[in-house]
Amino acid sequence: MATHYPSFAKVIYSLAVILIVAIGISRLYLGVHWPTDIIAGYGVGFLWLMICITMLKLQRLRQEKFN
């Protein structure tokens, strides 16, 4: 959404981060997960995000190379 609405990018990213943190805190509060589970989930999620961003950048570089 941030790429389609660049003027709202900061708001969109801020809301996404707040939502992610709120979900993690709610898991702790409800006693559904241990803190280590939540930290591991954040770590795996961050790793997945970095892989996706890297793949998108590589895809864009490849498209620029062939255009």
Short mmCIF file of C-alpha atoms in Angstrom, two decimals:
data_model
loop_
_atom_site.label_atom_id
_atom_site.label_comp_id
_atom_site.label_asym_id
_atom_site.label_seq_id
_atom_site.Cartn_x
_atom_site.Cartn_y
_atom_site.Cartn_z
CA MET A 1 0.00 0.00 0.00
CA ALA A 2 2.87 2.34 0.75
CA THR A 3 4.08 2.11 -2.83
CA HIS A 4 0.63 3.04 -4.14
CA TYR A 5 0.19 5.88 -1.63
CA PRO A 6 3.69 7.28 -1.02
CA SER A 7 2.37 10.34 0.78
CA PHE A 8 0.97 8.03 3.50
CA ALA A 9 3.97 5.68 3.64
CA LYS A 10 5.10 6.73 7.12
CA VAL A 11 1.60 6.29 8.52
CA ILE A 12 1.18 2.90 6.85
CA TYR A 13 4.54 1.61 8.12
CA SER A 14 3.87 2.97 11.60
CA LEU A 15 0.47 1.28 11.78
CA ALA A 16 1.97 -1.99 10.58
CA VAL A 17 4.65 -1.91 13.27
CA ILE A 18 2.12 -1.02 15.97
CA LEU A 19 -0.11 -3.90 14.86
CA ILE A 20 2.77 -6.39 14.91
CA VAL A 21 3.87 -5.31 18.40
CA ALA A 22 0.28 -5.32 19.68
CA ILE A 23 -0.25 -8.89 18.46
CA GLY A 24 2.93 -10.01 20.21
CA ILE A 25 1.95 -8.29 23.46
CA SER A 26 -1.56 -9.75 23.29
CA ARG A 27 -0.08 -13.24 22.94
CA LEU A 28 1.90 -12.63 26.14
CA TYR A 29 -1.03 -11.11 27.98
CA LEU A 30 -3.36 -13.96 27.08
CA GLY A 31 -0.72 -16.50 28.09
CA VAL A 32 -0.90 -18.26 24.75
CA HIS A 33 2.86 -18.12 24.08
CA TRP A 34 6.10 -17.86 26.00
CA PRO A 35 8.21 -14.70 25.46
CA THR A 36 10.82 -16.77 23.64
CA ASP A 37 8.15 -17.95 21.18
CA ILE A 38 7.23 -14.36 20.39
CA ILE A 39 10.86 -13.26 20.03
CA ALA A 40 11.51 -16.23 17.73
CA GLY A 41 8.41 -15.32 15.71
CA TYR A 42 9.63 -11.76 15.33
CA GLY A 43 13.03 -13.08 14.24
CA VAL A 44 11.62 -15.46 11.66
CA GLY A 45 9.23 -12.78 10.42
CA PHE A 46 12.08 -10.29 10.06
CA LEU A 47 14.17 -12.86 8.18
CA TRP A 48 11.26 -13.59 5.83
CA LEU A 49 10.73 -9.85 5.25
CA MET A 50 14.41 -9.38 4.38
CA ILE A 51 14.30 -12.33 1.96
CA CYS A 52 11.19 -10.92 0.25
CA ILE A 53 12.68 -7.42 -0.01
CA THR A 54 15.92 -8.83 -1.42
CA MET A 55 14.05 -10.89 -4.00
CA LEU A 56 11.99 -7.87 -5.07
CA LYS A 57 15.14 -5.78 -5.48
CA LEU A 58 16.79 -8.52 -7.52
CA GLN A 59 13.68 -8.80 -9.68
CA ARG A 60 13.70 -5.05 -10.32
CA LEU A 61 17.41 -5.10 -11.18
CA ARG A 62 16.84 -7.96 -13.61
CA GLN A 63 13.94 -6.09 -15.25
CA GLU A 64 16.08 -2.96 -15.63
CA LYS A 65 18.88 -5.03 -17.12
CA PHE A 66 16.64 -6.48 -19.84
CA ASN A 67 14.83 -3.23 -20.63
#
